[in-house]
Amino acid sequence: MRMTGVTARGVIMPVFREGDPLAEMICNNILAASAEEKFPIEDGDIVGVTEAVVARTQGNYATTAQITKDTQAKLGTDTIGLVFPIMSRNRFAVCLSAFAKSCKKLIVQLSYPADEVGNQLIDPDLLDEKGVDPYTDSFTEEEFRKTFGSTVHRFTGVDYIEYYKSLGDNVEIVLSNDPAYILNYTKNVIGCDIHSRKRTKRRLAAAGAERLYSLDDILTSSVDGSGYNEDYGLLGSNKATEEKVKLFPRDTDSFVSELHARLFEATGKNVEVMVYGDGGFKDPVGGIWEFADPVVSPSHTPRLSGTPNEIKMKYFADNDLSHLSGKELEDAMKEMIRAKDKDLVGNMSSEGTTPRRISDLVGSLCDLVSGSGDRGTPVVYIKGYFTNFATK
């Protein structure tokens, strides 16, 4: 009798280096883990591979000099404005340093009270206390500090205004939630937000920006032998060294196909495969939305597309089946699951189930299991994801 539902385990891997045969090595390690820890490989299992090891083995890196060269080619070397960058030493500092080297003057426009992913510059309650309307009020750095005082991040202890200014002697900070505010300083602009980038770019274009790009427009092709990403450019990049970033991986469709084929050849089982980055979840204490990548999963096998189609068991237990208990209740519930409609959108029976894409849900699960530190498990093996209460 089946006694468990979804299980996810991190699979320990070697430290991957550029040029390693990633799909082959992952397949071999999964087979070894299956044999050693006695878990079967079955149809419908899922293998998640973090984007970081895909990019590392591809050698998908870029230096500040290469970023600078591409920026100058697209925006010139006079004054450049950056709009809505996130506040992150890991995610944005190296890019900002490269942008500062590309021009005579760099104006960095931060949003407030927090950045796009929830890193707070100031306590939001201060807006009410100071009578500030974040939708209309814009500030120079001096005005902002005079109004709000300290801008030291409560978790990292970093003053991001000072830190970002330290990355170039030509950096000036302004603060506004109106993207067009930057046009008071320059018409050459890079939109640096992630998930709202298309709207920001549209608003800047309508307001009169002339040379206008987003992070996904920078390094879309190789510059002096650099890595690149034709779809996302600098979006999803991470600090590798003080002078180099690791880019979001490219050609992930081909990697997913290769690993899927290797697993099928070795086991005869149809194991789903995905590449995943940040999970789409929010820290309830810090308020940070842990989603600085452009997507949760850039590539995955077809079964991981779409959204779940699930009924809400507790709804039926409290309503239609409230007169039953024990085995009668279990049997009736299983029958309702088997008989459910193929599309429950808008149906009361699915009310309360989260309407998120399967790839986002599975990718978030993988991110939580693998962690981002020293677990050594950049590959996650998931069993039972496509089962339910009625599965035998």
Short mmCIF file of C-alpha atoms in Angstrom, two decimals:
data_model
loop_
_atom_site.label_atom_id
_atom_site.label_comp_id
_atom_site.label_asym_id
_atom_site.label_seq_id
_atom_site.Cartn_x
_atom_site.Cartn_y
_atom_site.Cartn_z
CA MET A 1 0.00 0.00 0.00
CA ARG A 2 1.27 3.45 -0.93
CA MET A 3 1.95 5.38 2.28
CA THR A 4 3.62 8.58 1.02
CA GLY A 5 2.96 11.29 -1.53
CA VAL A 6 5.53 13.70 -2.90
CA THR A 7 9.11 13.16 -1.74
CA ALA A 8 12.09 15.27 -2.79
CA ARG A 9 15.73 14.51 -2.07
CA GLY A 10 18.85 16.45 -2.85
CA VAL A 11 21.39 14.39 -4.77
CA ILE A 12 25.02 15.05 -3.83
CA MET A 13 27.15 15.93 -6.84
CA PRO A 14 30.81 16.73 -7.50
CA VAL A 15 31.89 20.35 -7.85
CA PHE A 16 31.30 20.94 -11.55
CA ARG A 17 33.79 22.83 -13.68
CA GLU A 18 33.68 24.37 -17.14
CA GLY A 19 33.62 21.73 -19.85
CA ASP A 20 32.34 18.89 -17.66
CA PRO A 21 29.86 16.52 -19.41
CA LEU A 22 27.02 17.62 -17.15
CA ALA A 23 24.16 15.41 -18.38
CA GLU A 24 26.36 12.30 -18.29
CA MET A 25 27.67 13.05 -14.79
CA ILE A 26 24.22 13.79 -13.38
CA CYS A 27 22.77 10.61 -14.88
CA ASN A 28 25.58 8.50 -13.41
CA ASN A 29 25.20 10.07 -9.96
CA ILE A 30 21.43 9.57 -9.93
CA LEU A 31 21.87 5.90 -10.84
CA ALA A 32 24.45 5.51 -8.09
CA ALA A 33 22.22 7.27 -5.53
CA SER A 34 19.26 5.09 -6.52
CA ALA A 35 21.29 1.92 -6.00
CA GLU A 36 22.90 3.05 -2.74
CA GLU A 37 19.81 4.49 -1.05
CA LYS A 38 17.32 2.02 -2.51
CA PHE A 39 14.86 4.38 -4.21
CA PRO A 40 13.48 3.18 -7.55
CA ILE A 41 13.57 5.25 -10.73
CA GLU A 42 10.04 5.32 -12.15
CA ASP A 43 7.95 6.95 -14.85
CA GLY A 44 6.80 10.40 -13.72
CA ASP A 45 9.75 11.05 -11.43
CA ILE A 46 11.34 14.48 -11.81
CA VAL A 47 14.97 15.60 -11.89
CA GLY A 48 15.64 19.27 -11.21
CA VAL A 49 19.04 20.76 -12.04
CA THR A 50 19.99 24.19 -10.74
CA GLU A 51 20.76 26.73 -13.44
CA ALA A 52 24.08 27.54 -11.77
CA VAL A 53 25.76 24.24 -12.67
CA VAL A 54 24.45 24.40 -16.24
CA ALA A 55 25.97 27.87 -16.68
CA ARG A 56 29.22 26.85 -14.94
CA THR A 57 29.83 23.87 -17.20
CA GLN A 58 28.98 26.02 -20.22
CA GLY A 59 31.53 28.61 -19.12
CA ASN A 60 28.82 31.26 -19.45
CA TYR A 61 30.69 34.12 -17.79
CA ALA A 62 31.37 37.76 -18.61
CA THR A 63 33.88 40.25 -17.23
CA THR A 64 33.22 43.85 -16.30
CA ALA A 65 35.32 44.91 -19.31
CA GLN A 66 33.09 42.91 -21.66
CA ILE A 67 29.92 44.33 -20.08
CA THR A 68 31.39 47.82 -20.32
CA LYS A 69 32.20 47.42 -24.01
CA ASP A 70 28.67 46.26 -24.89
CA THR A 71 27.14 49.08 -22.81
CA GLN A 72 29.23 51.73 -24.54
CA ALA A 73 28.31 50.35 -27.97
CA LYS A 74 24.61 50.67 -27.14
CA LEU A 75 24.40 53.77 -24.93
CA GLY A 76 27.53 55.79 -25.64
CA THR A 77 29.97 57.11 -23.04
CA ASP A 78 28.30 60.26 -21.72
CA THR A 79 25.71 60.11 -18.90
CA ILE A 80 23.77 56.88 -18.39
CA GLY A 81 20.84 56.28 -16.04
CA LEU A 82 20.00 53.02 -14.30
CA VAL A 83 16.38 52.65 -13.22
CA PHE A 84 15.13 50.33 -10.43
CA PRO A 85 18.12 48.04 -9.82
CA ILE A 86 17.70 45.61 -6.96
CA MET A 87 19.93 46.15 -3.92
CA SER A 88 22.25 43.15 -3.98
CA ARG A 89 25.97 42.62 -3.63
CA ASN A 90 25.61 39.25 -5.32
CA ARG A 91 23.12 40.07 -8.05
CA PHE A 92 23.90 43.62 -9.16
CA ALA A 93 27.07 45.13 -7.71
CA VAL A 94 29.46 43.80 -10.37
CA CYS A 95 27.12 44.92 -13.15
CA LEU A 96 26.87 48.39 -11.61
CA SER A 97 30.66 48.58 -11.45
CA ALA A 98 30.83 47.74 -15.16
CA PHE A 99 28.21 50.35 -16.02
CA ALA A 100 30.11 52.98 -14.02
CA LYS A 101 33.25 52.26 -16.05
CA SER A 102 31.37 52.74 -19.30
CA CYS A 103 30.40 56.39 -18.94
CA LYS A 104 31.34 59.82 -17.63
CA LYS A 105 28.41 59.97 -15.20
CA LEU A 106 26.15 57.21 -13.87
CA ILE A 107 22.83 58.14 -12.30
CA VAL A 108 21.33 55.28 -10.29
CA GLN A 109 17.63 55.63 -9.52
CA LEU A 110 16.54 53.40 -6.63
CA SER A 111 12.95 52.64 -5.77
CA TYR A 112 11.77 53.07 -2.18
CA PRO A 113 10.86 51.99 0.49
CA ALA A 114 12.08 48.70 -1.00
CA ASP A 115 13.41 47.32 -4.25
CA GLU A 116 11.48 45.05 -6.59
CA VAL A 117 12.22 41.88 -4.65
CA GLY A 118 11.53 43.34 -1.23
CA ASN A 119 14.92 44.46 0.10
CA GLN A 120 13.98 47.40 2.30
CA LEU A 121 15.87 50.67 2.09
CA ILE A 122 13.73 52.20 4.84
CA ASP A 123 10.90 51.06 7.10
CA PRO A 124 7.62 51.54 5.14
CA ASP A 125 5.99 53.01 8.25
CA LEU A 126 8.30 56.01 7.85
CA LEU A 127 6.33 57.01 4.74
CA ASP A 128 3.27 57.68 6.88
CA GLU A 129 5.28 59.28 9.65
CA LYS A 130 7.00 61.69 7.25
CA GLY A 131 3.93 62.34 5.09
CA VAL A 132 5.64 61.02 1.95
CA ASP A 133 3.67 59.70 -1.04
CA PRO A 134 5.88 57.07 -2.72
CA TYR A 135 3.85 57.34 -5.92
CA THR A 136 4.60 61.02 -6.48
CA ASP A 137 7.54 62.11 -4.32
CA SER A 138 11.07 61.93 -5.72
CA PHE A 139 14.36 62.75 -3.99
CA THR A 140 18.00 63.49 -4.48
CA GLU A 141 20.21 61.52 -2.09
CA GLU A 142 20.60 64.57 0.16
CA GLU A 143 16.85 65.14 0.30
CA PHE A 144 16.18 61.47 1.00
CA ARG A 145 18.65 61.29 3.88
CA LYS A 146 17.33 64.54 5.34
CA THR A 147 13.82 63.10 5.29
CA PHE A 148 14.43 59.50 6.38
CA GLY A 149 17.85 59.37 8.05
CA SER A 150 19.67 56.03 8.12
CA THR A 151 19.40 53.64 5.17
CA VAL A 152 21.35 50.73 6.66
CA HIS A 153 19.78 47.38 5.64
CA ARG A 154 18.50 45.68 8.79
CA PHE A 155 19.71 42.19 7.83
CA THR A 156 22.96 42.79 5.95
CA GLY A 157 24.07 45.92 7.79
CA VAL A 158 24.86 47.50 4.41
CA ASP A 159 23.98 51.08 3.48
CA TYR A 160 23.21 50.39 -0.18
CA ILE A 161 23.27 54.05 -1.15
CA GLU A 162 26.84 54.35 0.12
CA TYR A 163 27.82 50.94 -1.20
CA TYR A 164 26.57 51.58 -4.72
CA LYS A 165 28.25 55.00 -4.74
CA SER A 166 31.53 53.33 -3.76
CA LEU A 167 31.52 51.25 -6.96
CA GLY A 168 32.48 54.25 -9.08
CA ASP A 169 33.60 57.81 -8.42
CA ASN A 170 31.09 58.96 -11.04
CA VAL A 171 28.00 57.40 -9.40
CA GLU A 172 25.12 59.57 -8.19
CA ILE A 173 22.05 58.18 -6.41
CA VAL A 174 18.49 59.49 -6.75
CA LEU A 175 15.28 57.95 -5.45
CA SER A 176 11.91 57.77 -7.14
CA ASN A 177 9.23 55.24 -8.07
CA ASP A 178 8.48 57.13 -11.29
CA PRO A 179 10.74 55.69 -14.01
CA ALA A 180 10.52 58.94 -15.99
CA TYR A 181 12.26 60.83 -13.16
CA ILE A 182 15.61 59.63 -14.53
CA LEU A 183 14.98 61.68 -17.68
CA ASN A 184 15.70 64.83 -15.69
CA TYR A 185 19.32 63.67 -15.74
CA THR A 186 19.77 61.73 -18.99
CA LYS A 187 17.88 60.26 -21.94
CA ASN A 188 20.24 57.26 -22.08
CA VAL A 189 18.68 54.66 -19.80
CA ILE A 190 18.98 51.02 -18.78
CA GLY A 191 15.92 49.60 -17.05
CA CYS A 192 17.27 47.27 -14.37
CA ASP A 193 14.09 45.80 -12.91
CA ILE A 194 13.34 42.14 -13.53
CA HIS A 195 9.67 41.18 -13.63
CA SER A 196 8.26 44.65 -14.35
CA ARG A 197 10.87 45.48 -16.99
CA LYS A 198 8.54 45.58 -19.99
CA ARG A 199 6.18 48.06 -18.34
CA THR A 200 9.09 50.23 -17.16
CA LYS A 201 10.59 50.26 -20.64
CA ARG A 202 7.25 51.17 -22.20
CA ARG A 203 6.75 54.06 -19.76
CA LEU A 204 10.27 55.36 -20.35
CA ALA A 205 9.82 55.24 -24.11
CA ALA A 206 6.54 57.15 -23.84
CA ALA A 207 8.23 59.76 -21.64
CA GLY A 208 10.97 60.48 -24.17
CA ALA A 209 13.93 58.20 -23.44
CA GLU A 210 16.22 58.05 -26.48
CA ARG A 211 18.75 55.26 -26.02
CA LEU A 212 16.68 52.80 -24.02
CA TYR A 213 17.60 49.27 -23.01
CA SER A 214 16.85 46.73 -20.30
CA LEU A 215 19.24 44.31 -18.63
CA ASP A 216 17.98 41.63 -21.00
CA ASP A 217 19.34 43.71 -23.90
CA ILE A 218 22.93 43.74 -22.61
CA LEU A 219 25.20 40.80 -23.58
CA THR A 220 22.68 39.08 -25.82
CA SER A 221 25.62 37.99 -27.96
CA SER A 222 29.27 37.34 -27.25
CA VAL A 223 31.57 40.33 -26.74
CA ASP A 224 35.29 39.61 -27.07
CA GLY A 225 34.69 35.93 -26.32
CA SER A 226 32.34 36.49 -23.39
CA GLY A 227 29.42 34.33 -22.44
CA TYR A 228 25.97 35.66 -23.29
CA ASN A 229 22.28 34.90 -23.16
CA GLU A 230 20.26 35.73 -26.22
CA ASP A 231 16.97 35.78 -24.26
CA TYR A 232 17.91 37.32 -20.91
CA GLY A 233 21.21 39.14 -21.31
CA LEU A 234 22.41 40.16 -17.85
CA LEU A 235 19.17 39.16 -16.14
CA GLY A 236 19.74 36.31 -13.71
CA SER A 237 23.48 36.95 -13.46
CA ASN A 238 25.41 36.35 -10.23
CA LYS A 239 28.74 37.55 -8.92
CA ALA A 240 31.55 35.11 -9.72
CA THR A 241 34.50 37.35 -8.79
CA GLU A 242 34.89 41.09 -8.23
CA GLU A 243 35.39 41.46 -11.99
CA LYS A 244 33.21 38.69 -13.42
CA VAL A 245 29.59 37.50 -13.41
CA LYS A 246 28.06 34.13 -14.15
CA LEU A 247 25.21 34.59 -16.61
CA PHE A 248 21.90 32.73 -16.74
CA PRO A 249 22.52 29.54 -18.76
CA ARG A 250 21.73 29.31 -22.45
CA ASP A 251 20.73 26.32 -24.64
CA THR A 252 18.88 24.82 -21.70
CA ASP A 253 16.38 23.07 -23.99
CA SER A 254 19.15 20.91 -25.44
CA PHE A 255 20.51 20.09 -21.98
CA VAL A 256 17.06 19.01 -20.75
CA SER A 257 16.60 16.82 -23.83
CA GLU A 258 20.02 15.21 -23.40
CA LEU A 259 19.53 14.38 -19.72
CA HIS A 260 16.03 13.05 -20.36
CA ALA A 261 17.37 10.79 -23.13
CA ARG A 262 20.28 9.51 -21.01
CA LEU A 263 17.98 8.62 -18.12
CA PHE A 264 15.58 6.83 -20.46
CA GLU A 265 18.41 4.91 -22.11
CA ALA A 266 19.80 3.84 -18.74
CA THR A 267 16.50 2.93 -17.03
CA GLY A 268 13.76 2.63 -19.64
CA LYS A 269 11.76 5.12 -17.56
CA ASN A 270 10.33 8.46 -18.65
CA VAL A 271 11.83 10.80 -16.06
CA GLU A 272 10.85 14.47 -16.34
CA VAL A 273 13.70 17.01 -16.31
CA MET A 274 13.85 20.73 -15.52
CA VAL A 275 16.45 23.44 -15.10
CA TYR A 276 15.49 25.70 -12.20
CA GLY A 277 16.71 28.95 -10.72
CA ASP A 278 15.16 31.00 -7.93
CA GLY A 279 11.94 29.69 -6.45
CA GLY A 280 8.92 31.98 -6.55
CA PHE A 281 8.35 32.38 -2.81
CA LYS A 282 8.43 35.23 -0.31
CA ASP A 283 10.09 35.33 3.11
CA PRO A 284 7.28 36.21 5.55
CA VAL A 285 9.68 37.76 8.08
CA GLY A 286 12.12 39.72 5.93
CA GLY A 287 9.57 40.46 3.22
CA ILE A 288 12.04 39.46 0.50
CA TRP A 289 10.68 37.81 -2.62
CA GLU A 290 13.43 35.29 -3.40
CA PHE A 291 13.07 35.66 -7.16
CA ALA A 292 15.89 37.59 -8.79
CA ASP A 293 16.03 35.30 -11.85
CA PRO A 294 13.90 36.17 -14.88
CA VAL A 295 12.00 32.86 -14.67
CA VAL A 296 11.85 29.94 -12.25
CA SER A 297 12.53 27.39 -14.99
CA PRO A 298 13.98 28.35 -18.37
CA SER A 299 13.50 24.81 -19.73
CA HIS A 300 11.66 21.64 -18.79
CA THR A 301 10.07 18.57 -20.35
CA PRO A 302 6.48 19.00 -21.61
CA ARG A 303 4.70 17.30 -18.70
CA LEU A 304 5.94 20.07 -16.41
CA SER A 305 3.98 22.68 -18.39
CA GLY A 306 0.49 23.84 -17.47
CA THR A 307 -1.14 24.19 -14.06
CA PRO A 308 -2.37 21.60 -11.52
CA ASN A 309 -5.95 20.37 -11.84
CA GLU A 310 -6.90 19.48 -8.28
CA ILE A 311 -10.08 19.43 -6.23
CA LYS A 312 -10.07 20.76 -2.68
CA MET A 313 -10.46 17.64 -0.52
CA LYS A 314 -11.38 19.50 2.64
CA TYR A 315 -14.19 21.33 0.81
CA PHE A 316 -15.83 18.04 -0.10
CA ALA A 317 -15.15 16.57 3.34
CA ASP A 318 -17.02 19.52 4.91
CA ASN A 319 -19.84 19.63 2.35
CA ASP A 320 -20.83 16.89 -0.10
CA LEU A 321 -19.28 14.08 1.95
CA SER A 322 -19.85 15.45 5.45
CA HIS A 323 -22.23 12.59 6.27
CA LEU A 324 -19.53 9.96 5.71
CA SER A 325 -16.55 8.80 7.74
CA GLY A 326 -13.86 6.13 7.77
CA LYS A 327 -13.47 3.88 4.75
CA GLU A 328 -16.73 5.10 3.23
CA LEU A 329 -15.39 8.65 3.24
CA GLU A 330 -12.05 7.57 1.78
CA ASP A 331 -13.67 5.56 -1.01
CA ALA A 332 -16.10 8.35 -1.88
CA MET A 333 -13.30 10.93 -1.92
CA LYS A 334 -11.19 8.77 -4.23
CA GLU A 335 -14.12 8.36 -6.57
CA MET A 336 -14.66 12.13 -6.71
CA ILE A 337 -10.99 12.64 -7.56
CA ARG A 338 -11.14 10.06 -10.35
CA ALA A 339 -14.30 11.65 -11.75
CA LYS A 340 -13.13 15.28 -11.58
CA ASP A 341 -13.39 17.47 -14.67
CA LYS A 342 -10.30 17.81 -16.85
CA ASP A 343 -10.42 21.60 -16.39
CA LEU A 344 -11.50 22.88 -12.97
CA VAL A 345 -10.83 26.59 -13.63
CA GLY A 346 -13.65 28.58 -12.03
CA ASN A 347 -15.14 25.46 -10.41
CA MET A 348 -15.97 25.72 -6.69
CA SER A 349 -14.46 22.27 -6.16
CA SER A 350 -10.97 23.71 -6.77
CA GLU A 351 -11.46 26.92 -4.76
CA GLY A 352 -8.41 27.62 -2.62
CA THR A 353 -5.95 25.60 -4.67
CA THR A 354 -3.03 27.74 -5.82
CA PRO A 355 -3.28 28.57 -9.56
CA ARG A 356 0.48 28.45 -10.21
CA ARG A 357 2.27 26.79 -13.07
CA ILE A 358 3.61 23.31 -12.43
CA SER A 359 7.10 24.39 -13.47
CA ASP A 360 7.02 27.23 -10.92
CA LEU A 361 5.78 24.96 -8.14
CA VAL A 362 8.31 22.21 -8.85
CA GLY A 363 11.12 24.73 -9.34
CA SER A 364 10.32 26.35 -5.99
CA LEU A 365 10.35 22.93 -4.32
CA CYS A 366 13.75 22.21 -5.90
CA ASP A 367 15.16 25.56 -4.75
CA LEU A 368 14.05 24.95 -1.17
CA VAL A 369 15.49 21.43 -1.12
CA SER A 370 18.83 22.24 -2.76
CA GLY A 371 19.47 25.45 -0.86
CA SER A 372 21.99 28.06 -1.97
CA GLY A 373 24.91 27.39 0.34
CA ASP A 374 26.98 24.34 1.16
CA ARG A 375 24.60 21.37 0.93
CA GLY A 376 26.30 20.15 -2.25
CA THR A 377 23.00 19.07 -3.80
CA PRO A 378 22.49 21.05 -7.03
CA VAL A 379 20.32 18.21 -8.35
CA VAL A 380 16.95 17.32 -6.80
CA TYR A 381 15.12 14.02 -7.37
CA ILE A 382 11.35 14.14 -6.86
CA LYS A 383 8.99 11.18 -6.65
CA GLY A 384 5.21 11.09 -6.51
CA TYR A 385 4.55 14.59 -7.75
CA PHE A 386 1.87 13.47 -10.20
CA THR A 387 0.10 11.20 -7.71
CA ASN A 388 -2.95 12.07 -5.63
CA PHE A 389 -5.12 10.55 -2.88
CA ALA A 390 -6.76 8.22 -5.38
CA THR A 391 -3.53 6.90 -6.93
CA LYS A 392 -3.05 3.19 -6.25
#
